[in-house]
Amino acid sequence: MITDGAVSVEHGMILGTAIVLTYTTFGGMMSVAILDFIQMIVVISGLLYIGYLVSDMTGGVLPVIEKARATGKLDFSAA
């Protein structure tokens, strides 16, 4: 998809595997841990952005919080 067919799926998988093996071999497990951390930040940022877009399409989060507060669902001190 990214190369618009210039690189086949098989060649892309081989290239990706070679890149991962290279940075793991030369950088060790620390490089893998750092890359995983960076990927986690990217994924969480993307999920938060999608959540923001969806909540904006549905009227936002504030009406839901106000309704929950009015019905007593946010009153954690009540037994």
mmCIF file of N, CA, C and O in Angstrom:
data_model
loop_
_atom_site.group_PDB
_atom_site.id
_atom_site.type_symbol
_atom_site.label_atom_id
_atom_site.label_comp_id
_atom_site.label_asym_id
_atom_site.label_seq_id
_atom_site.Cartn_x
_atom_site.Cartn_y
_atom_site.Cartn_z
ATOM 1 N N MET A 1 0.821 -1.201 0.000
ATOM 2 C CA MET A 1 0.000 0.000 0.000
ATOM 3 C C MET A 1 0.864 1.264 0.000
ATOM 4 O O MET A 1 0.545 2.216 -0.692
ATOM 5 N N ILE A 2 1.890 1.254 0.786
ATOM 6 C CA ILE A 2 2.706 2.459 0.919
ATOM 7 C C ILE A 2 3.463 2.743 -0.377
ATOM 8 O O ILE A 2 3.557 3.884 -0.806
ATOM 9 N N THR A 3 3.979 1.697 -1.020
ATOM 10 C CA THR A 3 4.762 1.892 -2.240
ATOM 11 C C THR A 3 3.912 1.808 -3.495
ATOM 12 O O THR A 3 4.449 1.873 -4.600
ATOM 13 N N ASP A 4 2.625 1.637 -3.350
ATOM 14 C CA ASP A 4 1.687 1.555 -4.476
ATOM 15 C C ASP A 4 2.061 0.436 -5.431
ATOM 16 O O ASP A 4 2.033 0.594 -6.647
ATOM 17 N N GLY A 5 2.462 -0.702 -4.875
ATOM 18 C CA GLY A 5 2.771 -1.873 -5.679
ATOM 19 C C GLY A 5 4.199 -1.947 -6.175
ATOM 20 O O GLY A 5 4.562 -2.915 -6.841
ATOM 21 N N ALA A 6 5.022 -0.953 -5.888
ATOM 22 C CA ALA A 6 6.413 -0.974 -6.353
ATOM 23 C C ALA A 6 7.206 -2.066 -5.632
ATOM 24 O O ALA A 6 8.138 -2.635 -6.198
ATOM 25 N N VAL A 7 6.842 -2.347 -4.381
ATOM 26 C CA VAL A 7 7.482 -3.412 -3.611
ATOM 27 C C VAL A 7 6.404 -4.443 -3.295
ATOM 28 O O VAL A 7 5.351 -4.112 -2.749
ATOM 29 N N SER A 8 6.678 -5.700 -3.633
ATOM 30 C CA SER A 8 5.692 -6.748 -3.377
ATOM 31 C C SER A 8 5.593 -7.023 -1.879
ATOM 32 O O SER A 8 6.472 -6.644 -1.093
ATOM 33 N N VAL A 9 4.533 -7.703 -1.504
ATOM 34 C CA VAL A 9 4.319 -8.018 -0.094
ATOM 35 C C VAL A 9 5.457 -8.892 0.430
ATOM 36 O O VAL A 9 5.975 -8.664 1.530
ATOM 37 N N GLU A 10 5.854 -9.872 -0.360
ATOM 38 C CA GLU A 10 6.921 -10.775 0.059
ATOM 39 C C GLU A 10 8.235 -10.024 0.275
ATOM 40 O O GLU A 10 8.912 -10.219 1.283
ATOM 41 N N HIS A 11 8.580 -9.142 -0.666
ATOM 42 C CA HIS A 11 9.817 -8.379 -0.527
ATOM 43 C C HIS A 11 9.730 -7.398 0.645
ATOM 44 O O HIS A 11 10.723 -7.158 1.341
ATOM 45 N N GLY A 12 8.562 -6.842 0.865
ATOM 46 C CA GLY A 12 8.385 -5.941 2.000
ATOM 47 C C GLY A 12 8.560 -6.653 3.327
ATOM 48 O O GLY A 12 9.161 -6.111 4.261
ATOM 49 N N MET A 13 8.035 -7.878 3.417
ATOM 50 C CA MET A 13 8.190 -8.655 4.651
ATOM 51 C C MET A 13 9.649 -9.026 4.886
ATOM 52 O O MET A 13 10.137 -8.977 6.017
ATOM 53 N N ILE A 14 10.340 -9.378 3.815
ATOM 54 C CA ILE A 14 11.760 -9.717 3.947
ATOM 55 C C ILE A 14 12.559 -8.486 4.364
ATOM 56 O O ILE A 14 13.418 -8.561 5.250
ATOM 57 N N LEU A 15 12.279 -7.349 3.750
ATOM 58 C CA LEU A 15 12.968 -6.111 4.109
ATOM 59 C C LEU A 15 12.692 -5.730 5.565
ATOM 60 O O LEU A 15 13.606 -5.362 6.309
ATOM 61 N N GLY A 16 11.435 -5.812 5.984
ATOM 62 C CA GLY A 16 11.085 -5.491 7.372
ATOM 63 C C GLY A 16 11.783 -6.412 8.354
ATOM 64 O O GLY A 16 12.292 -5.967 9.395
ATOM 65 N N THR A 17 11.814 -7.704 8.030
ATOM 66 C CA THR A 17 12.494 -8.666 8.900
ATOM 67 C C THR A 17 13.985 -8.371 8.983
ATOM 68 O O THR A 17 14.580 -8.435 10.066
ATOM 69 N N ALA A 18 14.585 -8.025 7.865
ATOM 70 C CA ALA A 18 16.019 -7.702 7.861
ATOM 71 C C ALA A 18 16.307 -6.471 8.708
ATOM 72 O O ALA A 18 17.296 -6.440 9.452
ATOM 73 N N ILE A 19 15.443 -5.468 8.632
ATOM 74 C CA ILE A 19 15.645 -4.257 9.437
ATOM 75 C C ILE A 19 15.552 -4.577 10.923
ATOM 76 O O ILE A 19 16.392 -4.156 11.718
ATOM 77 N N VAL A 20 14.533 -5.346 11.305
ATOM 78 C CA VAL A 20 14.356 -5.689 12.724
ATOM 79 C C VAL A 20 15.522 -6.530 13.224
ATOM 80 O O VAL A 20 16.051 -6.287 14.318
ATOM 81 N N LEU A 21 15.931 -7.511 12.440
ATOM 82 C CA LEU A 21 17.072 -8.343 12.854
ATOM 83 C C LEU A 21 18.350 -7.521 12.970
ATOM 84 O O LEU A 21 19.151 -7.740 13.880
ATOM 85 N N THR A 22 18.551 -6.560 12.074
ATOM 86 C CA THR A 22 19.759 -5.741 12.106
ATOM 87 C C THR A 22 19.814 -4.877 13.356
ATOM 88 O O THR A 22 20.827 -4.864 14.072
ATOM 89 N N TYR A 23 18.717 -4.140 13.649
ATOM 90 C CA TYR A 23 18.807 -3.271 14.826
ATOM 91 C C TYR A 23 18.767 -4.070 16.119
ATOM 92 O O TYR A 23 19.312 -3.639 17.136
ATOM 93 N N THR A 24 18.183 -5.265 16.103
ATOM 94 C CA THR A 24 18.223 -6.099 17.307
ATOM 95 C C THR A 24 19.626 -6.666 17.516
ATOM 96 O O THR A 24 20.126 -6.697 18.633
ATOM 97 N N THR A 25 20.266 -7.076 16.437
ATOM 98 C CA THR A 25 21.615 -7.650 16.538
ATOM 99 C C THR A 25 22.627 -6.606 16.993
ATOM 100 O O THR A 25 23.434 -6.850 17.887
ATOM 101 N N PHE A 26 22.579 -5.429 16.370
ATOM 102 C CA PHE A 26 23.570 -4.403 16.699
ATOM 103 C C PHE A 26 23.225 -3.624 17.961
ATOM 104 O O PHE A 26 24.111 -3.213 18.704
ATOM 105 N N GLY A 27 21.954 -3.435 18.230
ATOM 106 C CA GLY A 27 21.565 -2.623 19.376
ATOM 107 C C GLY A 27 21.206 -3.417 20.612
ATOM 108 O O GLY A 27 21.132 -2.867 21.701
ATOM 109 N N GLY A 28 20.963 -4.713 20.453
ATOM 110 C CA GLY A 28 20.602 -5.547 21.593
ATOM 111 C C GLY A 28 19.160 -5.331 22.018
ATOM 112 O O GLY A 28 18.364 -4.647 21.364
ATOM 113 N N MET A 29 18.837 -5.952 23.136
ATOM 114 C CA MET A 29 17.456 -5.881 23.625
ATOM 115 C C MET A 29 17.087 -4.481 24.100
ATOM 116 O O MET A 29 15.915 -4.117 24.122
ATOM 117 N N MET A 30 18.067 -3.675 24.449
ATOM 118 C CA MET A 30 17.772 -2.300 24.862
ATOM 119 C C MET A 30 17.176 -1.512 23.703
ATOM 120 O O MET A 30 16.254 -0.726 23.884
ATOM 121 N N SER A 31 17.685 -1.720 22.493
ATOM 122 C CA SER A 31 17.128 -1.021 21.336
ATOM 123 C C SER A 31 15.698 -1.474 21.077
ATOM 124 O O SER A 31 14.854 -0.667 20.695
ATOM 125 N N VAL A 32 15.413 -2.753 21.295
ATOM 126 C CA VAL A 32 14.053 -3.266 21.125
ATOM 127 C C VAL A 32 13.135 -2.640 22.166
ATOM 128 O O VAL A 32 12.008 -2.226 21.852
ATOM 129 N N ALA A 33 13.591 -2.544 23.401
ATOM 130 C CA ALA A 33 12.778 -1.952 24.467
ATOM 131 C C ALA A 33 12.492 -0.477 24.193
ATOM 132 O O ALA A 33 11.367 -0.009 24.386
ATOM 133 N N ILE A 34 13.497 0.244 23.725
ATOM 134 C CA ILE A 34 13.295 1.670 23.420
ATOM 135 C C ILE A 34 12.325 1.834 22.257
ATOM 136 O O ILE A 34 11.430 2.679 22.298
ATOM 137 N N LEU A 35 12.476 1.014 21.217
ATOM 138 C CA LEU A 35 11.574 1.102 20.067
ATOM 139 C C LEU A 35 10.144 0.744 20.478
ATOM 140 O O LEU A 35 9.189 1.397 20.038
ATOM 141 N N ASP A 36 9.981 -0.269 21.307
ATOM 142 C CA ASP A 36 8.641 -0.622 21.807
ATOM 143 C C ASP A 36 8.026 0.529 22.591
ATOM 144 O O ASP A 36 6.829 0.804 22.480
ATOM 145 N N PHE A 37 8.831 1.207 23.388
ATOM 146 C CA PHE A 37 8.344 2.350 24.162
ATOM 147 C C PHE A 37 7.876 3.468 23.235
ATOM 148 O O PHE A 37 6.808 4.046 23.428
ATOM 149 N N ILE A 38 8.656 3.750 22.203
ATOM 150 C CA ILE A 38 8.279 4.798 21.247
ATOM 151 C C ILE A 38 7.003 4.402 20.502
ATOM 152 O O ILE A 38 6.095 5.228 20.319
ATOM 153 N N GLN A 39 6.910 3.146 20.092
ATOM 154 C CA GLN A 39 5.705 2.685 19.402
ATOM 155 C C GLN A 39 4.490 2.764 20.324
ATOM 156 O O GLN A 39 3.386 3.092 19.878
ATOM 157 N N MET A 40 4.658 2.470 21.610
ATOM 158 C CA MET A 40 3.561 2.563 22.564
ATOM 159 C C MET A 40 3.067 4.001 22.672
ATOM 160 O O MET A 40 1.863 4.257 22.712
ATOM 161 N N ILE A 41 3.990 4.949 22.703
ATOM 162 C CA ILE A 41 3.601 6.364 22.769
ATOM 163 C C ILE A 41 2.821 6.762 21.525
ATOM 164 O O ILE A 41 1.798 7.457 21.617
ATOM 165 N N VAL A 42 3.257 6.305 20.357
ATOM 166 C CA VAL A 42 2.561 6.622 19.106
ATOM 167 C C VAL A 42 1.160 6.027 19.108
ATOM 168 O O VAL A 42 0.179 6.696 18.744
ATOM 169 N N VAL A 43 1.019 4.775 19.539
ATOM 170 C CA VAL A 43 -0.284 4.115 19.550
ATOM 171 C C VAL A 43 -1.228 4.798 20.539
ATOM 172 O O VAL A 43 -2.394 5.081 20.216
ATOM 173 N N ILE A 44 -0.760 5.086 21.742
ATOM 174 C CA ILE A 44 -1.616 5.740 22.739
ATOM 175 C C ILE A 44 -2.016 7.132 22.275
ATOM 176 O O ILE A 44 -3.174 7.541 22.441
ATOM 177 N N SER A 45 -1.089 7.862 21.661
ATOM 178 C CA SER A 45 -1.423 9.187 21.138
ATOM 179 C C SER A 45 -2.497 9.088 20.063
ATOM 180 O O SER A 45 -3.438 9.886 20.034
ATOM 181 N N GLY A 46 -2.366 8.115 19.182
ATOM 182 C CA GLY A 46 -3.363 7.910 18.135
ATOM 183 C C GLY A 46 -4.721 7.555 18.703
ATOM 184 O O GLY A 46 -5.759 8.061 18.252
ATOM 185 N N LEU A 47 -4.746 6.690 19.709
ATOM 186 C CA LEU A 47 -6.020 6.308 20.330
ATOM 187 C C LEU A 47 -6.674 7.487 21.039
ATOM 188 O O LEU A 47 -7.897 7.666 20.976
ATOM 189 N N LEU A 48 -5.877 8.298 21.712
ATOM 190 C CA LEU A 48 -6.434 9.490 22.364
ATOM 191 C C LEU A 48 -6.982 10.473 21.334
ATOM 192 O O LEU A 48 -8.040 11.077 21.540
ATOM 193 N N TYR A 49 -6.286 10.622 20.214
ATOM 194 C CA TYR A 49 -6.746 11.514 19.152
ATOM 195 C C TYR A 49 -8.061 11.009 18.547
ATOM 196 O O TYR A 49 -8.986 11.780 18.326
ATOM 197 N N ILE A 50 -8.152 9.700 18.305
ATOM 198 C CA ILE A 50 -9.388 9.127 17.781
ATOM 199 C C ILE A 50 -10.517 9.301 18.785
ATOM 200 O O ILE A 50 -11.646 9.640 18.418
ATOM 201 N N GLY A 51 -10.225 9.088 20.075
ATOM 202 C CA GLY A 51 -11.236 9.301 21.109
ATOM 203 C C GLY A 51 -11.718 10.736 21.140
ATOM 204 O O GLY A 51 -12.910 11.007 21.311
ATOM 205 N N TYR A 52 -10.795 11.675 20.942
ATOM 206 C CA TYR A 52 -11.161 13.092 20.897
ATOM 207 C C TYR A 52 -12.073 13.372 19.712
ATOM 208 O O TYR A 52 -13.089 14.063 19.848
ATOM 209 N N LEU A 53 -11.728 12.837 18.546
ATOM 210 C CA LEU A 53 -12.547 13.060 17.353
ATOM 211 C C LEU A 53 -13.942 12.462 17.516
ATOM 212 O O LEU A 53 -14.943 13.097 17.175
ATOM 213 N N VAL A 54 -14.022 11.248 18.035
ATOM 214 C CA VAL A 54 -15.318 10.586 18.190
ATOM 215 C C VAL A 54 -16.164 11.300 19.235
ATOM 216 O O VAL A 54 -17.368 11.501 19.035
ATOM 217 N N SER A 55 -15.565 11.697 20.348
ATOM 218 C CA SER A 55 -16.342 12.389 21.377
ATOM 219 C C SER A 55 -16.818 13.744 20.878
ATOM 220 O O SER A 55 -17.900 14.203 21.245
ATOM 221 N N ASP A 56 -16.035 14.369 20.013
ATOM 222 C CA ASP A 56 -16.458 15.641 19.435
ATOM 223 C C ASP A 56 -17.638 15.446 18.489
ATOM 224 O O ASP A 56 -18.543 16.280 18.419
ATOM 225 N N MET A 57 -17.682 14.331 17.785
ATOM 226 C CA MET A 57 -18.792 14.034 16.870
ATOM 227 C C MET A 57 -20.087 13.725 17.611
ATOM 228 O O MET A 57 -21.174 13.917 17.077
ATOM 229 N N THR A 58 -19.968 13.237 18.846
ATOM 230 C CA THR A 58 -21.155 12.845 19.602
ATOM 231 C C THR A 58 -21.597 13.899 20.606
ATOM 232 O O THR A 58 -22.456 13.632 21.435
ATOM 233 N N GLY A 59 -21.021 15.075 20.554
ATOM 234 C CA GLY A 59 -21.429 16.142 21.464
ATOM 235 C C GLY A 59 -20.475 16.367 22.616
ATOM 236 O O GLY A 59 -20.723 17.200 23.474
ATOM 237 N N GLY A 60 -19.412 15.614 22.673
ATOM 238 C CA GLY A 60 -18.414 15.796 23.719
ATOM 239 C C GLY A 60 -18.669 14.938 24.939
ATOM 240 O O GLY A 60 -19.664 14.233 25.056
ATOM 241 N N VAL A 61 -17.763 15.027 25.872
ATOM 242 C CA VAL A 61 -17.818 14.220 27.086
ATOM 243 C C VAL A 61 -18.620 14.931 28.177
ATOM 244 O O VAL A 61 -19.249 14.292 29.016
ATOM 245 N N LEU A 62 -18.629 16.248 28.176
ATOM 246 C CA LEU A 62 -19.271 17.016 29.234
ATOM 247 C C LEU A 62 -20.753 16.683 29.421
ATOM 248 O O LEU A 62 -21.196 16.521 30.567
ATOM 249 N N PRO A 63 -21.568 16.535 28.375
ATOM 250 C CA PRO A 63 -22.974 16.162 28.599
ATOM 251 C C PRO A 63 -23.128 14.809 29.298
ATOM 252 O O PRO A 63 -24.027 14.627 30.121
ATOM 253 N N VAL A 64 -22.248 13.877 28.999
ATOM 254 C CA VAL A 64 -22.317 12.563 29.651
ATOM 255 C C VAL A 64 -21.988 12.696 31.134
ATOM 256 O O VAL A 64 -22.663 12.112 31.990
ATOM 257 N N ILE A 65 -20.967 13.484 31.461
ATOM 258 C CA ILE A 65 -20.592 13.684 32.861
ATOM 259 C C ILE A 65 -21.708 14.399 33.614
ATOM 260 O O ILE A 65 -22.037 14.033 34.748
ATOM 261 N N GLU A 66 -22.312 15.415 33.004
ATOM 262 C CA GLU A 66 -23.389 16.148 33.666
ATOM 263 C C GLU A 66 -24.591 15.252 33.931
ATOM 264 O O GLU A 66 -25.202 15.314 34.997
ATOM 265 N N LYS A 67 -24.939 14.396 32.975
ATOM 266 C CA LYS A 67 -26.065 13.478 33.172
ATOM 267 C C LYS A 67 -25.759 12.465 34.275
ATOM 268 O O LYS A 67 -26.620 12.161 35.109
ATOM 269 N N ALA A 68 -24.536 11.949 34.304
ATOM 270 C CA ALA A 68 -24.156 10.994 35.343
ATOM 271 C C ALA A 68 -24.161 11.659 36.715
ATOM 272 O O ALA A 68 -24.593 11.060 37.706
ATOM 273 N N ARG A 69 -23.730 12.907 36.792
ATOM 274 C CA ARG A 69 -23.728 13.631 38.062
ATOM 275 C C ARG A 69 -25.163 13.900 38.517
ATOM 276 O O ARG A 69 -25.485 13.784 39.701
ATOM 277 N N ALA A 70 -26.054 14.247 37.582
ATOM 278 C CA ALA A 70 -27.445 14.553 37.929
ATOM 279 C C ALA A 70 -28.186 13.315 38.434
ATOM 280 O O ALA A 70 -29.054 13.419 39.297
ATOM 281 N N THR A 71 -27.830 12.140 37.928
ATOM 282 C CA THR A 71 -28.499 10.912 38.365
ATOM 283 C C THR A 71 -27.815 10.291 39.567
ATOM 284 O O THR A 71 -28.266 9.244 40.065
ATOM 285 N N GLY A 72 -26.735 10.905 40.065
ATOM 286 C CA GLY A 72 -26.061 10.393 41.247
ATOM 287 C C GLY A 72 -25.060 9.291 41.000
ATOM 288 O O GLY A 72 -24.581 8.652 41.930
ATOM 289 N N LYS A 73 -24.723 9.039 39.743
ATOM 290 C CA LYS A 73 -23.794 7.960 39.436
ATOM 291 C C LYS A 73 -22.338 8.323 39.730
ATOM 292 O O LYS A 73 -21.483 7.445 39.788
ATOM 293 N N LEU A 74 -22.052 9.578 39.921
ATOM 294 C CA LEU A 74 -20.694 9.992 40.253
ATOM 295 C C LEU A 74 -20.539 10.316 41.744
ATOM 296 O O LEU A 74 -19.508 10.828 42.150
ATOM 297 N N ASP A 75 -21.514 9.994 42.533
ATOM 298 C CA ASP A 75 -21.457 10.248 43.962
ATOM 299 C C ASP A 75 -20.865 9.019 44.644
ATOM 300 O O ASP A 75 -21.570 8.072 44.977
ATOM 301 N N PHE A 76 -19.555 9.030 44.827
ATOM 302 C CA PHE A 76 -18.863 7.866 45.365
ATOM 303 C C PHE A 76 -18.906 7.802 46.894
ATOM 304 O O PHE A 76 -18.536 6.812 47.481
ATOM 305 N N SER A 77 -19.365 8.876 47.537
ATOM 306 C CA SER A 77 -19.422 8.879 48.998
ATOM 307 C C SER A 77 -20.696 8.208 49.529
ATOM 308 O O SER A 77 -20.769 7.892 50.696
ATOM 309 N N ALA A 78 -21.700 8.015 48.681
ATOM 310 C CA ALA A 78 -22.946 7.397 49.130
ATOM 311 C C ALA A 78 -22.738 5.893 49.254
ATOM 312 O O ALA A 78 -22.075 5.265 48.450
ATOM 313 N N ALA A 79 -23.338 5.322 50.275
ATOM 314 C CA ALA A 79 -23.186 3.889 50.500
ATOM 315 C C ALA A 79 -24.237 3.096 49.811
ATOM 316 O O ALA A 79 -25.258 3.429 49.422
#
